[in-house]
Tab-separated table of C-alpha atoms (C1' of nucleotides) in Angstrom:
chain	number	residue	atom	x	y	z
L	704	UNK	CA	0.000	0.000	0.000
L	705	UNK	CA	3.294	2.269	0.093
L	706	UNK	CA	4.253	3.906	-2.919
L	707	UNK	CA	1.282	3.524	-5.322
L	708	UNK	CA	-0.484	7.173	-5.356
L	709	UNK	CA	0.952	9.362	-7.940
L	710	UNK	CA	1.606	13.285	-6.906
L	711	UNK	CA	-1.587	13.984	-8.722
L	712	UNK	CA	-3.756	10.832	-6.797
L	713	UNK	CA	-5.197	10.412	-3.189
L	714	UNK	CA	-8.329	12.758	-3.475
L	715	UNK	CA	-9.460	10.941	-0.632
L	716	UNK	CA	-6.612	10.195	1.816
L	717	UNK	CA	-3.537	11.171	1.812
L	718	UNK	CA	-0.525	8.811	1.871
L	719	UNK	CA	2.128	10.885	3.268
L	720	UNK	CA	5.015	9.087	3.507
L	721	UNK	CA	8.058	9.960	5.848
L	722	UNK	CA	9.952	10.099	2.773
L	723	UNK	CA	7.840	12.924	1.129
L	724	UNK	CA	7.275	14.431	4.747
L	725	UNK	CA	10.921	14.746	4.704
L	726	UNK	CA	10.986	16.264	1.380
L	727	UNK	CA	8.867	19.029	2.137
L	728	UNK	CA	10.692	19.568	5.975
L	729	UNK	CA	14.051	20.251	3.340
L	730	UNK	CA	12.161	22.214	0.638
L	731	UNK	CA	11.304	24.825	3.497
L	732	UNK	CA	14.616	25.188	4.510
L	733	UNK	CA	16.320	25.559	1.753
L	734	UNK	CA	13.191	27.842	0.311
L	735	UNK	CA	13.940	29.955	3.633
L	736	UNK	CA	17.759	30.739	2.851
L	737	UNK	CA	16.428	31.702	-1.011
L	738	UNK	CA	13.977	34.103	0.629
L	739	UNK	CA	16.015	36.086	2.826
L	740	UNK	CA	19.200	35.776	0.727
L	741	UNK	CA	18.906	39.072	-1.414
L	742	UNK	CA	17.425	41.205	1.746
L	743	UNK	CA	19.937	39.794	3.495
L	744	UNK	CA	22.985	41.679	1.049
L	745	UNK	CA	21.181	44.543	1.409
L	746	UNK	CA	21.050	44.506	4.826
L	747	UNK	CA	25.046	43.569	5.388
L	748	UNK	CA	25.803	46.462	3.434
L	749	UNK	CA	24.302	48.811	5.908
L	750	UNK	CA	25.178	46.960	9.081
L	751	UNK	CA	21.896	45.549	9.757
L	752	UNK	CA	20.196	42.054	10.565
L	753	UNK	CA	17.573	40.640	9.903
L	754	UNK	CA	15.920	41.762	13.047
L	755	UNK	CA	15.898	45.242	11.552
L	756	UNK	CA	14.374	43.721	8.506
L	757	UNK	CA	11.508	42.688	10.075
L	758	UNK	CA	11.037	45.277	12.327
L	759	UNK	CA	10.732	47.685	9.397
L	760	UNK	CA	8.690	45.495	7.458
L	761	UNK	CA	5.864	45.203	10.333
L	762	UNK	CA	5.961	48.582	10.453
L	763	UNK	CA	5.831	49.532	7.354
L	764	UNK	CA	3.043	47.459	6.913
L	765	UNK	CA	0.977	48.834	10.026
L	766	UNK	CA	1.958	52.307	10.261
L	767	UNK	CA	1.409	53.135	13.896
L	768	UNK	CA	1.437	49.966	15.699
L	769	UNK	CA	2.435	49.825	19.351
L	770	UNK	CA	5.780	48.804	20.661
L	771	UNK	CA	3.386	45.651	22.093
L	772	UNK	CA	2.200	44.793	19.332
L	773	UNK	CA	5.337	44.126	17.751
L	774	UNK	CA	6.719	42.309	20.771
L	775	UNK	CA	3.464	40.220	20.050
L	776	UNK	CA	3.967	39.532	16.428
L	777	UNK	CA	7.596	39.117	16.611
L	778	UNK	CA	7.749	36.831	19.775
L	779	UNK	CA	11.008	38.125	21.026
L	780	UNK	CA	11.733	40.044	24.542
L	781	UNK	CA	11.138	43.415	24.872
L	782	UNK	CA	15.107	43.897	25.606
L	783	UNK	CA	15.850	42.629	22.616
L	784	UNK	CA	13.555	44.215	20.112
L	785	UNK	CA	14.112	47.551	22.131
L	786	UNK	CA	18.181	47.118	20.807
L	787	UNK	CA	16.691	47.134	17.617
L	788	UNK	CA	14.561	49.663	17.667
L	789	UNK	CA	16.867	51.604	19.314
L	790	UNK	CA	19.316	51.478	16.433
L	791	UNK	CA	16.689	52.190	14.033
L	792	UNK	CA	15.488	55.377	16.077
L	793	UNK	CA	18.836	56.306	16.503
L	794	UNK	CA	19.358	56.204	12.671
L	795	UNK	CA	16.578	58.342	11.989
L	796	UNK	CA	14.737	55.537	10.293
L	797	UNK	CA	11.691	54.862	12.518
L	798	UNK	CA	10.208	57.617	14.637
L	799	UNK	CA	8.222	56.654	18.143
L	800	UNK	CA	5.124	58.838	18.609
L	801	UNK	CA	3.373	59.346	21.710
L	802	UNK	CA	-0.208	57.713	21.709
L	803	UNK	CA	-2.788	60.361	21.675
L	804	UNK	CA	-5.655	58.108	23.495
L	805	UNK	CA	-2.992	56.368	25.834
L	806	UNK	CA	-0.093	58.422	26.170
L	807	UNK	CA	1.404	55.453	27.559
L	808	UNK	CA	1.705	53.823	23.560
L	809	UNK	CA	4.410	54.512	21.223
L	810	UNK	CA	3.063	54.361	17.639
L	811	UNK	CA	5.619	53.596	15.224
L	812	UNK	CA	6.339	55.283	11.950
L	813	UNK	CA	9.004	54.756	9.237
L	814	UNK	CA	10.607	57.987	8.351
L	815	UNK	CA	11.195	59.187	4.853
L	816	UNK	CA	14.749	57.298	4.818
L	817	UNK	CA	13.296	54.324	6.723
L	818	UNK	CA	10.668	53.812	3.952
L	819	UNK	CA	13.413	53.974	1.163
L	820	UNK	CA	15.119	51.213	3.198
L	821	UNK	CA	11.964	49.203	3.962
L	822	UNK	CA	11.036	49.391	-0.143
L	823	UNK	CA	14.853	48.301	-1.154
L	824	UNK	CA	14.242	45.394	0.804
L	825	UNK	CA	11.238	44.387	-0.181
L	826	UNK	CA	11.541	44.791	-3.285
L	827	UNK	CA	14.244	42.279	-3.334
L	828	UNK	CA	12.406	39.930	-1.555
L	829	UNK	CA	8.934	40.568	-3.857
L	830	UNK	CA	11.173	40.033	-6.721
L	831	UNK	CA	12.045	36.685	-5.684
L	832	UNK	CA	8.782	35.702	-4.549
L	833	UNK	CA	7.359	37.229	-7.921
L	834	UNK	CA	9.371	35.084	-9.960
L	835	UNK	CA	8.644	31.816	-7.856
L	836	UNK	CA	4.980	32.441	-8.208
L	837	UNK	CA	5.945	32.713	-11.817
L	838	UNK	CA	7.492	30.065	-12.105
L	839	UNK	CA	5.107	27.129	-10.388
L	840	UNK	CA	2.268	28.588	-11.896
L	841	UNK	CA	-1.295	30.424	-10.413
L	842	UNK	CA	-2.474	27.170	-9.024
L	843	UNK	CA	0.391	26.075	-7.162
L	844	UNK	CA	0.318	29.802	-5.412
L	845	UNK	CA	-2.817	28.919	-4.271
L	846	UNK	CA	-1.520	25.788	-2.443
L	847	UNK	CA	1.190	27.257	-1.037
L	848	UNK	CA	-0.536	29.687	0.697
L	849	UNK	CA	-2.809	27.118	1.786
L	850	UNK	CA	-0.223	25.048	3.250
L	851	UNK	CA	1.320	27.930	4.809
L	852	UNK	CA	-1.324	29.016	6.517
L	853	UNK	CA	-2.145	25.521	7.707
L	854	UNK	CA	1.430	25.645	9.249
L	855	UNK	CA	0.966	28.629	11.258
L	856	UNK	CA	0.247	28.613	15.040
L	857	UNK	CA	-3.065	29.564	15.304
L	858	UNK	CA	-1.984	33.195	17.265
L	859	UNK	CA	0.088	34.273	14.381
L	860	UNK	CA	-2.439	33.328	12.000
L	861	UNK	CA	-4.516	35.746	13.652
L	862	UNK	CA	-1.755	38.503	12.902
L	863	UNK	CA	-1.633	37.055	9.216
L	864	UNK	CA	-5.295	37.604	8.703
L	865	UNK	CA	-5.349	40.580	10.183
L	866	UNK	CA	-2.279	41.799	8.358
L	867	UNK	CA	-4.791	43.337	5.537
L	868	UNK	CA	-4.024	46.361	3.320
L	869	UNK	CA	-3.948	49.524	5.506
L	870	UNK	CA	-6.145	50.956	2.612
L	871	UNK	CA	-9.131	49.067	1.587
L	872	UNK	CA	-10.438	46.123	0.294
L	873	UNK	CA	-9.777	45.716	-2.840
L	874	UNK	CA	-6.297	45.260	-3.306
L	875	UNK	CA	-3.721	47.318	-5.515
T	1190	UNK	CA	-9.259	38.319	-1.558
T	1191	UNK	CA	-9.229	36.700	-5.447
T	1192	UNK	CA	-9.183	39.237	-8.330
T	1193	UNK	CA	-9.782	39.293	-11.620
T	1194	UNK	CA	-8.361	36.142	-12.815
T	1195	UNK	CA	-10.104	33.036	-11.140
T	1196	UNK	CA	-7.560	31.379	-9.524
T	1197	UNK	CA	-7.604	28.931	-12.055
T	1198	UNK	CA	-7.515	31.409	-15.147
T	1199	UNK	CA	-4.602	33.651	-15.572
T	1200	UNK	CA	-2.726	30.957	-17.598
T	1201	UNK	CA	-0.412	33.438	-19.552
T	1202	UNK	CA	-0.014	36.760	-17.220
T	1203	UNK	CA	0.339	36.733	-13.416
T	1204	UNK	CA	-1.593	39.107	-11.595
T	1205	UNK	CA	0.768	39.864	-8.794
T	1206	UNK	CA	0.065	42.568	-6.771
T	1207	UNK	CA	2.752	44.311	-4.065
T	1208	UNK	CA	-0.289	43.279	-1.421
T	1209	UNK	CA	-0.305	39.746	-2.588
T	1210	UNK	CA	3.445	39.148	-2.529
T	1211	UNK	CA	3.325	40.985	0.720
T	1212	UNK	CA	1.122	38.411	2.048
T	1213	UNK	CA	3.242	35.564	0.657
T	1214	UNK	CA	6.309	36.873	2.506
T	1215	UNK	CA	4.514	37.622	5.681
T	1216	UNK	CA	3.203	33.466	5.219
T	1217	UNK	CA	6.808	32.226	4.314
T	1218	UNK	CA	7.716	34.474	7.765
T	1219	UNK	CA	4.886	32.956	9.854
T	1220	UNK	CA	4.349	29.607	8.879
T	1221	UNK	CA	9.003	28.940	9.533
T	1222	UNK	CA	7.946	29.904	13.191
T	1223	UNK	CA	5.203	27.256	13.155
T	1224	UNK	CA	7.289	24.690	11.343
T	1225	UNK	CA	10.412	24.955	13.880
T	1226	UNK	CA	8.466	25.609	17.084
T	1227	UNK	CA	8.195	21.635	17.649
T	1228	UNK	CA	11.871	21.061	17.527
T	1229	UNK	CA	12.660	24.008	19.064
T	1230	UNK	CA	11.111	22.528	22.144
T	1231	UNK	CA	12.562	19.523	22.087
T	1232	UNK	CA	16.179	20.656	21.557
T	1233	UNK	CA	15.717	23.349	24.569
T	1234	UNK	CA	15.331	20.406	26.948
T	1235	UNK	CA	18.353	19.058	25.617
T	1236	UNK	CA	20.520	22.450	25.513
T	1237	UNK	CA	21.162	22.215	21.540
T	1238	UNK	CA	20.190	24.568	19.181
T	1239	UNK	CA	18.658	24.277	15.660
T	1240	UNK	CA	22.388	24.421	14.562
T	1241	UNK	CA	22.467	21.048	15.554
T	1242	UNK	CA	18.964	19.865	14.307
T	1243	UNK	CA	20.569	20.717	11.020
T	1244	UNK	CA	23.197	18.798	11.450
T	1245	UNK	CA	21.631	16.289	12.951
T	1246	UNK	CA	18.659	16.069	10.167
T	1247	UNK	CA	21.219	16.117	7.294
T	1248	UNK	CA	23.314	13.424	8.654
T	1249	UNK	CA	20.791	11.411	8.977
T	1250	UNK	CA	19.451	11.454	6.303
T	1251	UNK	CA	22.759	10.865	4.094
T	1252	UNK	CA	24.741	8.920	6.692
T	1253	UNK	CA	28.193	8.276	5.600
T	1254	UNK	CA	28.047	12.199	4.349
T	1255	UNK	CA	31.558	14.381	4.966
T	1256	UNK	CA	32.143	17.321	6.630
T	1257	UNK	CA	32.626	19.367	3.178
T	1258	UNK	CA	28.950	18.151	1.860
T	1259	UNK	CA	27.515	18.938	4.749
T	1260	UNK	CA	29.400	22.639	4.965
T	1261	UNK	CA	28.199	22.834	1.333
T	1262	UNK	CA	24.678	22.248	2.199
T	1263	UNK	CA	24.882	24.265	5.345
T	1264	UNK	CA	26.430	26.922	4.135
T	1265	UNK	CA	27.985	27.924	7.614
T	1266	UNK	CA	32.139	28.147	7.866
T	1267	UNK	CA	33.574	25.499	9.116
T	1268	UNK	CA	34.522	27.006	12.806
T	1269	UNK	CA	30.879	27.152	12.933
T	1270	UNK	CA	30.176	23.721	11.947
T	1271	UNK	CA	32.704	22.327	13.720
T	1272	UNK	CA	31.537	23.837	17.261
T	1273	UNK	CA	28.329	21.560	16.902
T	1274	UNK	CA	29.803	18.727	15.233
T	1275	UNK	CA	32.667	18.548	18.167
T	1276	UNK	CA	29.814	19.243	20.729
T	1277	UNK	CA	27.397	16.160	18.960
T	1278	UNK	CA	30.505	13.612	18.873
T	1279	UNK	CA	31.563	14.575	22.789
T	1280	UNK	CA	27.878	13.842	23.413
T	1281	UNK	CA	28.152	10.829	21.408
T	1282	UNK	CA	25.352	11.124	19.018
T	1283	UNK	CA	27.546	11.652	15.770
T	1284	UNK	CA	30.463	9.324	14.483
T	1285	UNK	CA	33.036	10.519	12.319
T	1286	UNK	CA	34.841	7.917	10.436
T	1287	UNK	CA	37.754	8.382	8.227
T	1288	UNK	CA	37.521	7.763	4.761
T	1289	UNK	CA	38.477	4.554	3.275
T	1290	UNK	CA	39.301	6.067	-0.288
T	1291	UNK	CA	40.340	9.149	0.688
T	1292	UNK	CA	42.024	9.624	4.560
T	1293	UNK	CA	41.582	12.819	4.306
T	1294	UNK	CA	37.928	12.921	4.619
T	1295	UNK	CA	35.584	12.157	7.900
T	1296	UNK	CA	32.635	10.622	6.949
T	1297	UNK	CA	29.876	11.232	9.491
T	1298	UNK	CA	26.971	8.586	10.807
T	1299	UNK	CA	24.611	8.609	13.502
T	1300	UNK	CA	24.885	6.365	16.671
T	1301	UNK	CA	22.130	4.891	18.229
T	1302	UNK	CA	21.457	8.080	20.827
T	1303	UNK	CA	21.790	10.090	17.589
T	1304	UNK	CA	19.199	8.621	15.978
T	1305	UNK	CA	16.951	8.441	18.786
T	1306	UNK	CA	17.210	12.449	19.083
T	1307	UNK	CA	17.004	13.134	15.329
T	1308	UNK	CA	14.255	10.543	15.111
T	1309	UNK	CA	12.087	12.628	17.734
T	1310	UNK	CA	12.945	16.208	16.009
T	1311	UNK	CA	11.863	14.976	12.663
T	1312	UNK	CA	9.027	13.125	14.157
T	1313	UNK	CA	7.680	16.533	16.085
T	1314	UNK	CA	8.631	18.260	12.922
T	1315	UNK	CA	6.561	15.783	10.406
T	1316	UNK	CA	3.674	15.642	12.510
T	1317	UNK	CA	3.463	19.355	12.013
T	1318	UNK	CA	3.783	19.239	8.574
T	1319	UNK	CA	1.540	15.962	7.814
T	1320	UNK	CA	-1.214	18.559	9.637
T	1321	UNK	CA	-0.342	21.458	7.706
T	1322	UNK	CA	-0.579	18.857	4.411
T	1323	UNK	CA	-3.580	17.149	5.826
T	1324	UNK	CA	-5.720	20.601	6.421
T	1325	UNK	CA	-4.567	21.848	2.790
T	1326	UNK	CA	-5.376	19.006	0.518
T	1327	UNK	CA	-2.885	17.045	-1.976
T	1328	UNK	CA	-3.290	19.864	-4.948
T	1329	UNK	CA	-2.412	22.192	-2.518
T	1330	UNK	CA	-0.043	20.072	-1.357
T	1331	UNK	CA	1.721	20.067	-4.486
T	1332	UNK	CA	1.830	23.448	-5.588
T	1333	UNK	CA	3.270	24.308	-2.321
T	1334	UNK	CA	6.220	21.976	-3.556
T	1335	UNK	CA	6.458	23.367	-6.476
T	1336	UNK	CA	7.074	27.210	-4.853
T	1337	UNK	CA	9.152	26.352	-2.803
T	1338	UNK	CA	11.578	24.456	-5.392
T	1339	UNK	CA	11.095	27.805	-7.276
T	1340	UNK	CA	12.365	30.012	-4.226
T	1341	UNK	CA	15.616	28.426	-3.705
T	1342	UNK	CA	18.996	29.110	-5.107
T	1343	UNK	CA	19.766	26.662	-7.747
T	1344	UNK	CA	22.896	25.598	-5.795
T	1345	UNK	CA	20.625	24.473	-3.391
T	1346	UNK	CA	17.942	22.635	-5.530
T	1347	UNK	CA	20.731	20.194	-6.618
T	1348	UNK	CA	20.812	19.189	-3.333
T	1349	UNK	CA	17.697	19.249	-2.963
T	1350	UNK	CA	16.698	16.927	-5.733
T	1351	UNK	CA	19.786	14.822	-4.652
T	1352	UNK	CA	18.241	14.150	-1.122
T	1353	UNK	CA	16.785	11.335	-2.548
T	1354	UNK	CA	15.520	8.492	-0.514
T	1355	UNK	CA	18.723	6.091	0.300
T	1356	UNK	CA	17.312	3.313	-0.493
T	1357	UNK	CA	16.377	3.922	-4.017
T	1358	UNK	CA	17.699	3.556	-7.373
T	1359	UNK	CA	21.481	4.669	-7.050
T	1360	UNK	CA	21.189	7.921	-7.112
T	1361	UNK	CA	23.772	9.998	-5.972
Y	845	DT	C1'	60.002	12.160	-4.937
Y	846	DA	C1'	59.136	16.868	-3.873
Y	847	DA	C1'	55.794	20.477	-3.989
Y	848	DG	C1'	51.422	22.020	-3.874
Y	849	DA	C1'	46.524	21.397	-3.121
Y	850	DT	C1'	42.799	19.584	-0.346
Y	851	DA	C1'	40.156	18.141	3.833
Y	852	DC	C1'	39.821	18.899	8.225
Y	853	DG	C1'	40.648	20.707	13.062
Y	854	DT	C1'	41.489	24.378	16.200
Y	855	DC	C1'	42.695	28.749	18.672
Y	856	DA	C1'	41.322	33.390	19.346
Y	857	DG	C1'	38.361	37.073	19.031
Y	858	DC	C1'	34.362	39.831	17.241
Y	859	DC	C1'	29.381	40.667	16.534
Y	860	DA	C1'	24.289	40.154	16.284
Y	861	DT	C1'	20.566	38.715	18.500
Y	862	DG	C1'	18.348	35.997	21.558
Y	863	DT	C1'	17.611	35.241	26.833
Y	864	DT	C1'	16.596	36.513	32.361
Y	865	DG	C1'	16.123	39.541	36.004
Y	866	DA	C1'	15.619	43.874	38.161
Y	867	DC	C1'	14.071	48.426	38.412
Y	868	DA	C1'	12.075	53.174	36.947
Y	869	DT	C1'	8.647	55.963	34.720
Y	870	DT	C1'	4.411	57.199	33.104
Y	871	DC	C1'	-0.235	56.794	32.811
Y	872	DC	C1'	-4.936	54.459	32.710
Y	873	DA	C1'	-8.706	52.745	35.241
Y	874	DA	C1'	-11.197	51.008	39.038
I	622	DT	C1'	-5.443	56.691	45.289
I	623	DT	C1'	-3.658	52.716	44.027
I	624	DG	C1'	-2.648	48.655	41.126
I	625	DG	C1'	-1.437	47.245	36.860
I	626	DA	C1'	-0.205	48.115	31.993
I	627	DA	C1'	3.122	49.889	28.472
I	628	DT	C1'	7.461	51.109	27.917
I	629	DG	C1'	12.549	51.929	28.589
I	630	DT	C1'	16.864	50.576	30.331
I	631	DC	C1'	20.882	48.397	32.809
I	632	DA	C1'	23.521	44.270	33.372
I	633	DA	C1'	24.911	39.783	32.373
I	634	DC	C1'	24.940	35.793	29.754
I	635	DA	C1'	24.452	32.116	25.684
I	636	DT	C1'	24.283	30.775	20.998
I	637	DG	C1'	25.804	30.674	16.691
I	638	DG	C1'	27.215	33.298	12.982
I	639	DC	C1'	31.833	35.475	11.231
I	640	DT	C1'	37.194	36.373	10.065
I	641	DG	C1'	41.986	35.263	10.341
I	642	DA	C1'	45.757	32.374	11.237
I	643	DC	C1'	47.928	28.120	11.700
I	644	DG	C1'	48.769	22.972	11.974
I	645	DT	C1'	48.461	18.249	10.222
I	646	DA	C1'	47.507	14.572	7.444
I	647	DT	C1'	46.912	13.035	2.995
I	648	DC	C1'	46.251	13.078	-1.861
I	649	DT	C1'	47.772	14.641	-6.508
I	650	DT	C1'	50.736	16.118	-9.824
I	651	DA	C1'	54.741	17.899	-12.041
DNA sequence: TAAGATACGTCAGCCATGTTGACATTCCAA
DNA sequence: TTGGAATGTCAACATGGCTGACGTATCTTA
């Protein structure tokens, strides 16, 4: 009963074999170096991690969000994002804003030159998630995202749902 | 969320809007937390790092392997490498054995405690993704595959394909 | 056979980024 | 008015990257 069910078969179970289990465990980590590789030289160039990376890009994306909310989404220690952020402050890159409802909040804002940094970088990273998408095809984005989001722990799939454009609904 | 083209159409042109590439990256970002969370535990308990998952998983999986593959595949420098190999063969879990052709070169197996310890990472780590797999469906399955073979660096996806099962038709 | 290249190990030190723990400040809310 | 929340910060430590330098054994080649 092993090996029979071509990648196509198995509408109704699903044979997953260590083998292929293992497969997909590799394709993820080797998928993970290609996706931060090209932020990554960006990033060396100016002395920064990938911490700053995604501190930029979460706020960037949510313009205004709370130190805590970051420490949420993130998962690290307060200490250690507060290095970061630090640096970035520092650099005149992200500015901290005093909450107007709870003056107790610091909204966060990329600056001018933080935004040119945050676009470099994800530029380099859409490009190379562009041409992947390209490359496999409409359909198989569709699983992947699937899968992805099946991976997630439930509380961050909360923050990836909610992660919708700051905008409006329909997309662009 | 879905545009325009069905998510079947859009045979010739991709659609691919900053927001939706956005959302892929954000998924990639979320769903590596989910996938090493599981191992993560496990290794805590034990005082090793995912360094030495790596190692561990990669070994494992091509026993008899040398220290230059696996640098190769790691991509780390050798000082770093080294650090966890030394630490894995004072704890006894990894065997290096020099080569019969060539002296020069250590070929590296798994003891029995080894494989005990990399059995329960992947295990923890399979589970997840036999979930992730189950809750998405075998299409999705698929195209999730074929994304992520699209993201990496081509160095990579030769040894990628090469991971094939040890068993099998000689590859290698 | 001698010289160079290769595979590996190791010492030493630096840096980024994660951790704990403790403590201060400010401010909201009951 | 007081307790707790949101934040900042100091100090100390661990892990796992990195570079550079050097040593040894072994293979390859001129």
């Amino acid at each position: 009963m092993a090996e029979r069910p071509g990648p196509q078969g198995g509408h109704g179970l699903l044979y997953l074999t260590d083998e292929q289990l293992r497969k997909g465990i590799e394709a993820m980590f080797f998928a993970y170096r290609g996706f931060t590789a090209a932020p990554d030289r960006i990033l060396a160039e100016q002395d920064y991690g990938r911490a700053h990376h995604r501190a930029l890009h979460f706020i960037g994306r949510s313009p205004g969000t709370t130190v805590g909310n970051l420490l949420d989404i993130l998962g690290v220690t307060k200490q250690s994002l507060n290095r970061v952020l630090r640096r970035l402050m520092d650099d005149g890159l992200v500015e901290a804003r005093v909450g107007r409802e709870d003056r107790r909040e610091r909204h966060l804002h990329l600056t001018e030159t933080g935004r040119t940094l945050e676009r470099a970088l994800s530029e380099a990273q859409r490009d190379r998630m562009r041409a992947a998408y390209r490359a496999a095809g409409p359909q198989a984005v569709q699983g992947f995202r699937q899968v992805l989001e099946a991976m997630m722990d439930p509380e961050m799939r909360r923050h990836f749902e909610g992660g919708d454009a700051p905008g409006k609904a329909g997309s662009r």
